[in-house]
């Protein structure tokens, strides 16, 4: 048995206790909250090592900033865990039920997933966020963070394990993979005897590796090549405002847009308005031939690759299209199925767009930036699913659960 | 592009038409019904070749019988498709919805999965059953049956493709992989650019191969190592009746039981009663030491392997346990998470069992044979999921769909 298999077996054993733990889970979460606050000095000390190592490895300042923990940030993590404790328990909800003709009473009930694996990248606050959500959903969790944050993650995980144990639940409800090699990630993806689901949280490279290597059921998250289509009937001021917001309010996140498609009939009026907004943040435009005819040589010629990749930066691809059908075909070809928006005042076009676009979130006259568990009112978010199985779009506690049928009889045979 | 990739690309293109096909789908299903009836001679002719090949390859009579098609069976297939056409359309159902404080109107709507792959084994009727359910659920389907039925499957698939095309939908809504090599199955499991989900329908070997090789999201189905636990408070006549039914009414199916666990306090009374029932069908009992002490040498000594495998035959493993906790531990260790039942008259034991057993269907005082889409009232069934992601237990039309969020605004930005 490898070290990871042993960890998996312990997590599976712990998950049996969580199945029926009820409000004990909230006790454990509150214990984690207190322990994080009480031990913030130890976490900061461990974090200092990560920061120093990161500096020596030449990490960019923006990455170092994401890695950095201080009293305030640790308090934020503790508050996050506290908020999860206060959410209603998803487990035990009766999703449907009926009595069959033969007298069998059948109910479909929400139950824990079992053991959830989370692979994530730099930010250490994910360690407590993800663990809290999994625990609340009644599952044990195996965390595998990036090597940049390993000392911080180890400190946080030990604090959480101690806190969980102090309330009488097994400490293996929470586990951290300390080996941050690529090999340990691959092994985790294949731990199908113990993991019920694996959720990768990270960039396109991580997601691709998981899809290639996983033998465990996976929920893909987070890759967003999002589009805004400006229909010929669009309110152009609204279009410019939404595009500016969707591109620049936080370019590094998955619900930011990467490509704008503009109907040819209004391109001459729309493009200068859109550009004027984007200029406020010096957004680089990479445009098709027709875009460049209208906006001039300040527009970089777009290659096909510009329609494929997530810039996650102040860069936007722009293409003039002949019709809504062309826009739909472009989206069908290049979208990652995250979020797309149409700007239109035409009833038929709005319906056609929402019916035909096959993405997790399809908008009319609004910014794609709203695709988020908090904005959607889920209370918390473990990630945004871009696959169609199990969960699609922002995932809250319910999406971390499974269900089972309970059937009560008095001797029925078939 | 390989042949299978080309098939995938065509199916994906066809699936875009199905997204908004509405009642056109039912027209196509009715056209399939008629075409199957009208062309039954051609199907029977193709089936004759399969039967002849099977005979020469030395297939068992029971397998040849499952393979065999005649007018009556083809009519049954046509009727099955007709019944699917008559079911309510799952697509477009609004699952939830609300207006956010910022005025955004958000709805979660049921949408098609896209392209569904089905890998199945001998029986050619699965070809029309599975295709009908996928079409009704708004998805294109790529079928890959076993080599024994390839000629029948080709004939049925061509009839279905012609029928679908005759109603104005793309014929590639239904496709059959004609290459029945192991390699083509593996390639289908990895067709992640085109397949949204893969559903294997078959034995443990197929499921294992899919879990090992698939890069496409999978719904595991059908492996059932099911248990009955006879509690010390059980009505022993009820126990014997349920065990007899669950073991012998159809031993080859996944919801039949393979192991009975008996509380030690009632083992001496219960085991002879159970054996007397099972003797009616000459069921072989493989028992633990205590079972053999009570029932004698007619009981074959059980090895650990007898608790692991699905016999799918008139064979039953029996074990005497010290307590309900021992029974729960045995089930947690050996169950495949399909269906388990407790026979008890004790309220606390019933609740403990339904709370603690982590299987798709958990019964009190009823036969596990009820785990079935038809029995559960789903209208139709594509298989029984034994995984926790997306669907668990019998899967009907709803389980073949996904969802998306539609958000309507009037200029909202974040």
GROMACS .gro file of N, CA and C in nm, chain A residues 16 19-20 98 100 102 104 106 108 111-114 192 196-197 211-212 214-215 217-219 238 241-242 245 249 255 328-329 332 351 354-367 369-370 372 375-378 387-390 392-394 399 402-414, chain B residues 16 19-20 98 100 102 104 106 108 111-114 192 196-197 211-212 214-215 217-219 238 241-242 245 249 255 328-329 332 351 354-367 369-370 372 375-378 387-390 392-394 399 402-414:
model
  450
   16UNK      N    1  -1.706   0.739   0.693
   16UNK     CA    2  -1.821   0.663   0.747
   16UNK      C    3  -1.877   0.732   0.872
   19UNK      N    4  -2.090   1.043   0.770
   19UNK     CA    5  -2.221   1.018   0.709
   19UNK      C    6  -2.335   1.052   0.803
   20UNK      N    7  -2.316   1.021   0.932
   20UNK     CA    8  -2.423   1.040   1.029
   20UNK      C    9  -2.382   1.138   1.138
   98UNK      N   10  -4.244   0.901  -0.274
   98UNK     CA   11  -4.382   0.862  -0.304
   98UNK      C   12  -4.406   0.720  -0.251
  100UNK      N   13  -4.541   0.359  -0.365
  100UNK     CA   14  -4.572   0.281  -0.484
  100UNK      C   15  -4.700   0.199  -0.462
  102UNK      N   16  -4.752  -0.107  -0.465
  102UNK     CA   17  -4.734  -0.225  -0.380
  102UNK      C   18  -4.710  -0.189  -0.234
  104UNK      N   19  -4.469   0.001  -0.109
  104UNK     CA   20  -4.332   0.044  -0.078
  104UNK      C   21  -4.329   0.196  -0.070
  106UNK      N   22  -4.093   0.502  -0.099
  106UNK     CA   23  -3.961   0.528  -0.156
  106UNK      C   24  -3.927   0.676  -0.143
  108UNK      N   25  -3.597   0.967  -0.209
  108UNK     CA   26  -3.462   0.997  -0.260
  108UNK      C   27  -3.404   1.104  -0.166
  111UNK      N   28  -2.728   1.257   0.043
  111UNK     CA   29  -2.627   1.193   0.130
  111UNK      C   30  -2.488   1.244   0.093
  112UNK      N   31  -2.390   1.223   0.181
  112UNK     CA   32  -2.255   1.269   0.148
  112UNK      C   33  -2.195   1.195   0.029
  113UNK      N   34  -2.097   1.259  -0.032
  113UNK     CA   35  -2.027   1.200  -0.145
  113UNK      C   36  -1.934   1.087  -0.097
  114UNK      N   37  -1.871   1.106   0.019
  114UNK     CA   38  -1.777   1.006   0.071
  114UNK      C   39  -1.641   1.069   0.095
  192UNK      N   40  -0.886   0.545  -0.731
  192UNK     CA   41  -1.030   0.521  -0.746
  192UNK      C   42  -1.087   0.428  -0.639
  196UNK      N   43  -1.420   0.937  -0.415
  196UNK     CA   44  -1.546   0.934  -0.487
  196UNK      C   45  -1.552   1.041  -0.596
  197UNK      N   46  -1.479   1.148  -0.578
  197UNK     CA   47  -1.477   1.253  -0.680
  197UNK      C   48  -1.351   1.337  -0.660
  211UNK      N   49  -0.789   1.559  -1.685
  211UNK     CA   50  -0.871   1.489  -1.784
  211UNK      C   51  -0.791   1.375  -1.847
  212UNK      N   52  -0.662   1.399  -1.869
  212UNK     CA   53  -0.576   1.296  -1.928
  212UNK      C   54  -0.555   1.177  -1.835
  214UNK      N   55  -0.694   1.114  -1.495
  214UNK     CA   56  -0.780   1.072  -1.384
  214UNK      C   57  -0.852   0.942  -1.414
  215UNK      N   58  -0.858   0.855  -1.313
  215UNK     CA   59  -0.944   0.738  -1.317
  215UNK      C   60  -1.060   0.756  -1.220
  217UNK      N   61  -1.381   0.977  -1.083
  217UNK     CA   62  -1.473   1.074  -1.143
  217UNK      C   63  -1.431   1.217  -1.111
  218UNK      N   64  -1.435   1.303  -1.212
  218UNK     CA   65  -1.382   1.438  -1.198
  218UNK      C   66  -1.493   1.540  -1.225
  219UNK      N   67  -1.488   1.652  -1.152
  219UNK     CA   68  -1.567   1.768  -1.194
  219UNK      C   69  -1.469   1.874  -1.242
  238UNK      N   70  -2.504   5.028  -2.355
  238UNK     CA   71  -2.509   4.912  -2.266
  238UNK      C   72  -2.402   4.811  -2.305
  241UNK      N   73  -2.064   4.929  -2.190
  241UNK     CA   74  -2.052   4.922  -2.044
  241UNK      C   75  -2.033   4.777  -1.998
  242UNK      N   76  -2.110   4.685  -2.054
  242UNK     CA   77  -2.101   4.544  -2.013
  242UNK      C   78  -1.966   4.486  -2.055
  245UNK      N   79  -1.698   4.611  -1.826
  245UNK     CA   80  -1.704   4.545  -1.696
  245UNK      C   81  -1.657   4.400  -1.705
  249UNK      N   82  -1.305   4.430  -1.498
  249UNK     CA   83  -1.326   4.441  -1.353
  249UNK      C   84  -1.236   4.343  -1.278
  255UNK      N   85  -1.462   3.406  -1.522
  255UNK     CA   86  -1.584   3.461  -1.580
  255UNK      C   87  -1.562   3.595  -1.651
  328UNK      N   88  -2.322   3.238  -3.312
  328UNK     CA   89  -2.348   3.111  -3.244
  328UNK      C   90  -2.249   3.003  -3.287
  329UNK      N   91  -2.216   3.002  -3.418
  329UNK     CA   92  -2.121   2.902  -3.468
  329UNK      C   93  -1.982   2.927  -3.409
  332UNK      N   94  -1.994   2.811  -3.052
  332UNK     CA   95  -1.995   2.664  -3.045
  332UNK      C   96  -1.856   2.608  -3.070
  351UNK      N   97  -3.401   3.493  -2.728
  351UNK     CA   98  -3.443   3.354  -2.708
  351UNK      C   99  -3.355   3.257  -2.785
  354UNK      N  100  -3.025   3.220  -2.590
  354UNK     CA  101  -3.033   3.139  -2.467
  354UNK      C  102  -3.068   2.993  -2.498
  355UNK      N  103  -3.144   2.969  -2.603
  355UNK     CA  104  -3.175   2.829  -2.640
  355UNK      C  105  -3.053   2.758  -2.698
  356UNK      N  106  -2.975   2.829  -2.777
  356UNK     CA  107  -2.874   2.761  -2.861
  356UNK      C  108  -2.735   2.757  -2.800
  357UNK      N  109  -2.704   2.848  -2.712
  357UNK     CA  110  -2.567   2.848  -2.658
  357UNK      C  111  -2.557   2.742  -2.548
  358UNK      N  112  -2.461   2.654  -2.566
  358UNK     CA  113  -2.447   2.538  -2.478
  358UNK      C  114  -2.339   2.566  -2.372
  359UNK      N  115  -2.367   2.660  -2.284
  359UNK     CA  116  -2.271   2.696  -2.179
  359UNK      C  117  -2.339   2.691  -2.043
  360UNK      N  118  -2.257   2.686  -1.938
  360UNK     CA  119  -2.312   2.676  -1.803
  360UNK      C  120  -2.401   2.795  -1.769
  361UNK      N  121  -2.360   2.916  -1.813
  361UNK     CA  122  -2.439   3.036  -1.784
  361UNK      C  123  -2.454   3.116  -1.913
  362UNK      N  124  -2.578   3.143  -1.951
  362UNK     CA  125  -2.606   3.217  -2.074
  362UNK      C  126  -2.684   3.343  -2.037
  363UNK      N  127  -2.630   3.459  -2.072
  363UNK     CA  128  -2.684   3.588  -2.029
  363UNK      C  129  -2.748   3.665  -2.143
  364UNK      N  130  -2.847   3.745  -2.107
  364UNK     CA  131  -2.899   3.847  -2.197
  364UNK      C  132  -2.878   3.981  -2.127
  365UNK      N  133  -2.809   4.072  -2.193
  365UNK     CA  134  -2.793   4.208  -2.143
  365UNK      C  135  -2.738   4.216  -2.000
  366UNK      N  136  -2.636   4.134  -1.973
  366UNK     CA  137  -2.570   4.143  -1.843
  366UNK      C  138  -2.427   4.095  -1.858
  367UNK      N  139  -2.346   4.132  -1.760
  367UNK     CA  140  -2.204   4.095  -1.762
  367UNK      C  141  -2.185   3.949  -1.722
  369UNK      N  142  -1.957   3.842  -1.559
  369UNK     CA  143  -1.890   3.840  -1.429
  369UNK      C  144  -1.979   3.792  -1.315
  370UNK      N  145  -2.111   3.782  -1.341
  370UNK     CA  146  -2.201   3.735  -1.235
  370UNK      C  147  -2.195   3.584  -1.213
  372UNK      N  148  -2.097   3.311  -1.048
  372UNK     CA  149  -2.027   3.302  -0.920
  372UNK      C  150  -2.126   3.252  -0.816
  375UNK      N  151  -2.279   3.538  -0.605
  375UNK     CA  152  -2.375   3.619  -0.682
  375UNK      C  153  -2.504   3.542  -0.710
  376UNK      N  154  -2.491   3.410  -0.736
  376UNK     CA  155  -2.608   3.328  -0.767
  376UNK      C  156  -2.687   3.290  -0.641
  377UNK      N  157  -2.632   3.326  -0.525
  377UNK     CA  158  -2.705   3.299  -0.400
  377UNK      C  159  -2.686   3.159  -0.345
  378UNK      N  160  -2.575   3.093  -0.379
  378UNK     CA  161  -2.552   2.957  -0.328
  378UNK      C  162  -2.492   2.956  -0.187
  387UNK      N  163  -1.832   2.123  -1.691
  387UNK     CA  164  -1.874   2.000  -1.756
  387UNK      C  165  -2.023   1.984  -1.739
  388UNK      N  166  -2.078   1.884  -1.804
  388UNK     CA  167  -2.223   1.870  -1.803
  388UNK      C  168  -2.272   1.765  -1.705
  389UNK      N  169  -2.180   1.682  -1.656
  389UNK     CA  170  -2.218   1.575  -1.567
  389UNK      C  171  -2.220   1.626  -1.423
  390UNK      N  172  -2.325   1.590  -1.349
  390UNK     CA  173  -2.337   1.613  -1.205
  390UNK      C  174  -2.366   1.758  -1.170
  392UNK      N  175  -2.321   2.186  -1.307
  392UNK     CA  176  -2.283   2.279  -1.413
  392UNK      C  177  -2.295   2.420  -1.359
  393UNK      N  178  -2.191   2.500  -1.383
  393UNK     CA  179  -2.191   2.636  -1.331
  393UNK      C  180  -2.141   2.637  -1.187
  394UNK      N  181  -2.171   2.747  -1.113
  394UNK     CA  182  -2.121   2.758  -0.976
  394UNK      C  183  -2.168   2.641  -0.890
  399UNK      N  184  -2.393   2.061  -0.456
  399UNK     CA  185  -2.318   1.998  -0.564
  399UNK      C  186  -2.205   1.911  -0.511
  402UNK      N  187  -2.420   1.358  -0.287
  402UNK     CA  188  -2.483   1.260  -0.373
  402UNK      C  189  -2.623   1.233  -0.318
  403UNK      N  190  -2.686   1.126  -0.362
  403UNK     CA  191  -2.817   1.093  -0.308
  403UNK      C  192  -2.829   0.942  -0.302
  404UNK      N  193  -2.928   0.894  -0.228
  404UNK     CA  194  -2.958   0.751  -0.235
  404UNK      C  195  -3.107   0.732  -0.219
  405UNK      N  196  -3.154   0.614  -0.258
  405UNK     CA  197  -3.294   0.582  -0.240
  405UNK      C  198  -3.310   0.499  -0.113
  406UNK      N  199  -3.408   0.538  -0.030
  406UNK     CA  200  -3.443   0.457   0.086
  406UNK      C  201  -3.584   0.403   0.064
  407UNK      N  202  -3.599   0.272   0.073
  407UNK     CA  203  -3.727   0.209   0.040
  407UNK      C  204  -3.772   0.126   0.159
  408UNK      N  205  -3.890   0.160   0.211
  408UNK     CA  206  -3.939   0.090   0.329
  408UNK      C  207  -4.062   0.006   0.294
  409UNK      N  208  -4.058  -0.119   0.335
  409UNK     CA  209  -4.168  -0.210   0.304
  409UNK      C  210  -4.209  -0.292   0.423
  410UNK      N  211  -4.296  -0.388   0.397
  410UNK     CA  212  -4.333  -0.483   0.503
  410UNK      C  213  -4.341  -0.623   0.446
  411UNK      N  214  -4.235  -0.657   0.370
  411UNK     CA  215  -4.227  -0.793   0.317
  411UNK      C  216  -4.244  -0.804   0.166
  412UNK      N  217  -4.246  -0.690   0.096
  412UNK     CA  218  -4.269  -0.695  -0.049
  412UNK      C  219  -4.162  -0.775  -0.123
  413UNK      N  220  -4.208  -0.859  -0.215
  413UNK     CA  221  -4.118  -0.927  -0.308
  413UNK      C  222  -4.166  -0.900  -0.449
  414UNK      N  223  -4.078  -0.923  -0.545
  414UNK     CA  224  -4.111  -0.890  -0.684
  414UNK      C  225  -4.126  -1.019  -0.765
  430UNK      N  226  -2.633   1.965  -3.200
  430UNK     CA  227  -2.675   2.106  -3.196
  430UNK      C  228  -2.818   2.122  -3.247
  433UNK      N  229  -3.072   2.010  -2.973
  433UNK     CA  230  -3.090   2.097  -2.857
  433UNK      C  231  -3.224   2.168  -2.860
  434UNK      N  232  -3.266   2.208  -2.979
  434UNK     CA  233  -3.390   2.286  -2.992
  434UNK      C  234  -3.492   2.212  -3.078
  512UNK      N  235  -3.511   3.247  -0.966
  512UNK     CA  236  -3.543   3.357  -0.875
  512UNK      C  237  -3.495   3.489  -0.935
  514UNK      N  238  -3.271   3.812  -0.854
  514UNK     CA  239  -3.170   3.860  -0.760
  514UNK      C  240  -3.196   4.007  -0.724
  516UNK      N  241  -3.026   4.261  -0.765
  516UNK     CA  242  -2.988   4.356  -0.870
  516UNK      C  243  -3.081   4.350  -0.991
  518UNK      N  244  -3.148   4.088  -1.181
  518UNK     CA  245  -3.123   3.977  -1.273
  518UNK      C  246  -3.222   3.864  -1.246
  520UNK      N  247  -3.278   3.483  -1.285
  520UNK     CA  248  -3.195   3.365  -1.308
  520UNK      C  249  -3.278   3.239  -1.302
  522UNK      N  250  -3.254   2.799  -1.366
  522UNK     CA  251  -3.176   2.679  -1.395
  522UNK      C  252  -3.266   2.587  -1.477
  525UNK      N  253  -3.130   2.091  -1.987
  525UNK     CA  254  -3.087   2.093  -2.127
  525UNK      C  255  -3.025   1.957  -2.163
  526UNK      N  256  -3.010   1.932  -2.294
  526UNK     CA  257  -2.952   1.803  -2.333
  526UNK      C  258  -2.805   1.791  -2.291
  527UNK      N  259  -2.761   1.666  -2.281
  527UNK     CA  260  -2.623   1.638  -2.247
  527UNK      C  261  -2.530   1.671  -2.364
  528UNK      N  262  -2.572   1.646  -2.486
  528UNK     CA  263  -2.490   1.670  -2.604
  528UNK      C  264  -2.473   1.543  -2.683
  606UNK      N  265  -1.277   1.245  -2.583
  606UNK     CA  266  -1.330   1.351  -2.496
  606UNK      C  267  -1.360   1.482  -2.568
  610UNK      N  268  -1.987   1.376  -2.437
  610UNK     CA  269  -2.010   1.443  -2.309
  610UNK      C  270  -2.020   1.344  -2.195
  611UNK      N  271  -2.061   1.223  -2.224
  611UNK     CA  272  -2.069   1.119  -2.120
  611UNK      C  273  -2.066   0.983  -2.187
  625UNK      N  274  -1.338   0.218  -1.642
  625UNK     CA  275  -1.280   0.299  -1.534
  625UNK      C  276  -1.129   0.316  -1.556
  626UNK      N  277  -1.066   0.211  -1.606
  626UNK     CA  278  -0.921   0.217  -1.631
  626UNK      C  279  -0.886   0.313  -1.746
  628UNK      N  280  -1.110   0.528  -1.951
  628UNK     CA  281  -1.191   0.639  -2.000
  628UNK      C  282  -1.129   0.774  -1.967
  629UNK      N  283  -1.133   0.865  -2.064
  629UNK     CA  284  -1.102   1.005  -2.040
  629UNK      C  285  -1.229   1.089  -2.047
  631UNK      N  286  -1.615   1.166  -1.921
  631UNK     CA  287  -1.691   1.139  -1.799
  631UNK      C  288  -1.779   1.015  -1.814
  632UNK      N  289  -1.778   0.931  -1.712
  632UNK     CA  290  -1.845   0.801  -1.719
  632UNK      C  291  -1.953   0.791  -1.613
  633UNK      N  292  -2.063   0.725  -1.645
  633UNK     CA  293  -2.155   0.680  -1.542
  633UNK      C  294  -2.144   0.529  -1.534
  652UNK      N  295  -4.073  -1.378   0.679
  652UNK     CA  296  -4.053  -1.268   0.584
  652UNK      C  297  -3.909  -1.273   0.530
  655UNK      N  298  -3.872  -1.548   0.275
  655UNK     CA  299  -3.944  -1.514   0.152
  655UNK      C  300  -3.868  -1.409   0.070
  656UNK      N  301  -3.817  -1.308   0.138
  656UNK     CA  302  -3.745  -1.201   0.067
  656UNK      C  303  -3.613  -1.255   0.012
  659UNK      N  304  -3.684  -1.465  -0.294
  659UNK     CA  305  -3.717  -1.381  -0.408
  659UNK      C  306  -3.595  -1.308  -0.463
  663UNK      N  307  -3.546  -1.505  -0.817
  663UNK     CA  308  -3.646  -1.465  -0.917
  663UNK      C  309  -3.578  -1.432  -1.050
  669UNK      N  310  -2.962  -0.663  -0.953
  669UNK     CA  311  -3.028  -0.639  -0.824
  669UNK      C  312  -3.061  -0.767  -0.748
  742UNK      N  313  -2.293  -0.411   0.909
  742UNK     CA  314  -2.264  -0.285   0.840
  742UNK      C  315  -2.119  -0.282   0.793
  743UNK      N  316  -2.028  -0.332   0.876
  743UNK     CA  317  -1.886  -0.332   0.838
  743UNK      C  318  -1.862  -0.426   0.719
  746UNK      N  319  -1.996  -0.250   0.416
  746UNK     CA  320  -1.907  -0.139   0.376
  746UNK      C  321  -1.784  -0.193   0.304
  765UNK      N  322  -3.349   0.231   1.115
  765UNK     CA  323  -3.293   0.364   1.090
  765UNK      C  324  -3.141   0.361   1.079
  768UNK      N  325  -3.054   0.223   0.730
  768UNK     CA  326  -3.077   0.315   0.617
  768UNK      C  327  -2.984   0.436   0.625
  769UNK      N  328  -2.950   0.479   0.746
  769UNK     CA  329  -2.857   0.591   0.760
  769UNK      C  330  -2.714   0.552   0.720
  770UNK      N  331  -2.674   0.431   0.755
  770UNK     CA  332  -2.532   0.397   0.748
  770UNK      C  333  -2.491   0.325   0.621
  771UNK      N  334  -2.581   0.258   0.556
  771UNK     CA  335  -2.541   0.184   0.435
  771UNK      C  336  -2.529   0.281   0.318
  772UNK      N  337  -2.414   0.279   0.257
  772UNK     CA  338  -2.382   0.376   0.152
  772UNK      C  339  -2.402   0.312   0.014
  773UNK      N  340  -2.526   0.282  -0.017
  773UNK     CA  341  -2.558   0.219  -0.146
  773UNK      C  342  -2.667   0.298  -0.216
  774UNK      N  343  -2.682   0.273  -0.347
  774UNK     CA  344  -2.780   0.348  -0.425
  774UNK      C  345  -2.922   0.325  -0.373
  775UNK      N  346  -2.952   0.201  -0.333
  775UNK     CA  347  -3.087   0.171  -0.282
  775UNK      C  348  -3.073   0.092  -0.153
  776UNK      N  349  -3.135   0.143  -0.046
  776UNK     CA  350  -3.127   0.078   0.084
  776UNK      C  351  -3.270   0.045   0.129
  777UNK      N  352  -3.295  -0.083   0.152
  777UNK     CA  353  -3.429  -0.132   0.180
  777UNK      C  354  -3.447  -0.175   0.325
  778UNK      N  355  -3.570  -0.161   0.372
  778UNK     CA  356  -3.612  -0.225   0.495
  778UNK      C  357  -3.726  -0.319   0.461
  779UNK      N  358  -3.710  -0.445   0.496
  779UNK     CA  359  -3.819  -0.543   0.480
  779UNK      C  360  -3.875  -0.550   0.339
  780UNK      N  361  -3.786  -0.550   0.240
  780UNK     CA  362  -3.831  -0.567   0.101
  780UNK      C  363  -3.716  -0.626   0.019
  781UNK      N  364  -3.752  -0.683  -0.093
  781UNK     CA  365  -3.655  -0.747  -0.181
  781UNK      C  366  -3.574  -0.644  -0.258
  783UNK      N  367  -3.478  -0.674  -0.543
  783UNK     CA  368  -3.513  -0.684  -0.685
  783UNK      C  369  -3.594  -0.564  -0.735
  784UNK      N  370  -3.641  -0.479  -0.642
  784UNK     CA  371  -3.718  -0.361  -0.686
  784UNK      C  372  -3.631  -0.249  -0.743
  786UNK      N  373  -3.500  -0.075  -0.993
  786UNK     CA  374  -3.529  -0.082  -1.136
  786UNK      C  375  -3.609   0.042  -1.174
  789UNK      N  376  -3.989  -0.016  -1.187
  789UNK     CA  377  -4.047  -0.033  -1.053
  789UNK      C  378  -4.049   0.098  -0.975
  790UNK      N  379  -3.945   0.179  -0.995
  790UNK     CA  380  -3.936   0.307  -0.922
  790UNK      C  381  -4.024   0.415  -0.987
  791UNK      N  382  -4.083   0.382  -1.100
  791UNK     CA  383  -4.173   0.479  -1.164
  791UNK      C  384  -4.104   0.582  -1.250
  792UNK      N  385  -3.986   0.551  -1.304
  792UNK     CA  386  -3.915   0.648  -1.388
  792UNK      C  387  -3.962   0.645  -1.533
  801UNK      N  388  -2.238   0.471  -0.914
  801UNK     CA  389  -2.144   0.573  -0.871
  801UNK      C  390  -2.221   0.684  -0.802
  802UNK      N  391  -2.149   0.776  -0.744
  802UNK     CA  392  -2.217   0.880  -0.666
  802UNK      C  393  -2.229   1.011  -0.741
  803UNK      N  394  -2.156   1.024  -0.850
  803UNK     CA  395  -2.158   1.148  -0.924
  803UNK      C  396  -2.272   1.147  -1.025
  804UNK      N  397  -2.346   1.257  -1.034
  804UNK     CA  398  -2.447   1.282  -1.135
  804UNK      C  399  -2.577   1.203  -1.114
  806UNK      N  400  -2.751   0.829  -0.927
  806UNK     CA  401  -2.730   0.712  -0.844
  806UNK      C  402  -2.857   0.629  -0.846
  807UNK      N  403  -2.841   0.499  -0.866
  807UNK     CA  404  -2.958   0.413  -0.875
  807UNK      C  405  -3.013   0.414  -1.016
  808UNK      N  406  -3.140   0.371  -1.032
  808UNK     CA  407  -3.199   0.363  -1.166
  808UNK      C  408  -3.198   0.499  -1.235
  813UNK      N  409  -3.189   1.167  -1.589
  813UNK     CA  410  -3.048   1.141  -1.560
  813UNK      C  411  -2.964   1.146  -1.688
  816UNK      N  412  -2.849   1.741  -1.875
  816UNK     CA  413  -2.769   1.833  -1.795
  816UNK      C  414  -2.857   1.955  -1.766
  817UNK      N  415  -2.797   2.062  -1.720
  817UNK     CA  416  -2.874   2.184  -1.697
  817UNK      C  417  -2.787   2.303  -1.732
  818UNK      N  418  -2.849   2.419  -1.747
  818UNK     CA  419  -2.769   2.541  -1.759
  818UNK      C  420  -2.845   2.654  -1.691
  819UNK      N  421  -2.773   2.760  -1.661
  819UNK     CA  422  -2.834   2.879  -1.603
  819UNK      C  423  -2.862   2.979  -1.716
  820UNK      N  424  -2.982   3.035  -1.716
  820UNK     CA  425  -3.014   3.143  -1.808
  820UNK      C  426  -3.041   3.266  -1.723
  821UNK      N  427  -2.970   3.375  -1.755
  821UNK     CA  428  -2.978   3.494  -1.671
  821UNK      C  429  -3.016   3.613  -1.759
  822UNK      N  430  -3.128   3.676  -1.725
  822UNK     CA  431  -3.176   3.787  -1.807
  822UNK      C  432  -3.167   3.919  -1.731
  823UNK      N  433  -3.107   4.016  -1.796
  823UNK     CA  434  -3.089   4.144  -1.730
  823UNK      C  435  -3.126   4.260  -1.819
  824UNK      N  436  -3.095   4.381  -1.773
  824UNK     CA  437  -3.113   4.498  -1.858
  824UNK      C  438  -2.994   4.593  -1.840
  825UNK      N  439  -2.876   4.533  -1.849
  825UNK     CA  440  -2.756   4.614  -1.844
  825UNK      C  441  -2.673   4.596  -1.718
  826UNK      N  442  -2.706   4.500  -1.634
  826UNK     CA  443  -2.634   4.482  -1.506
  826UNK      C  444  -2.485   4.454  -1.527
  827UNK      N  445  -2.405   4.522  -1.447
  827UNK     CA  446  -2.262   4.494  -1.440
  827UNK      C  447  -2.225   4.471  -1.294
  828UNK      N  448  -2.109   4.408  -1.274
  828UNK     CA  449  -2.068   4.373  -1.139
  828UNK      C  450  -1.951   4.459  -1.096
   0.00000   0.00000   0.00000
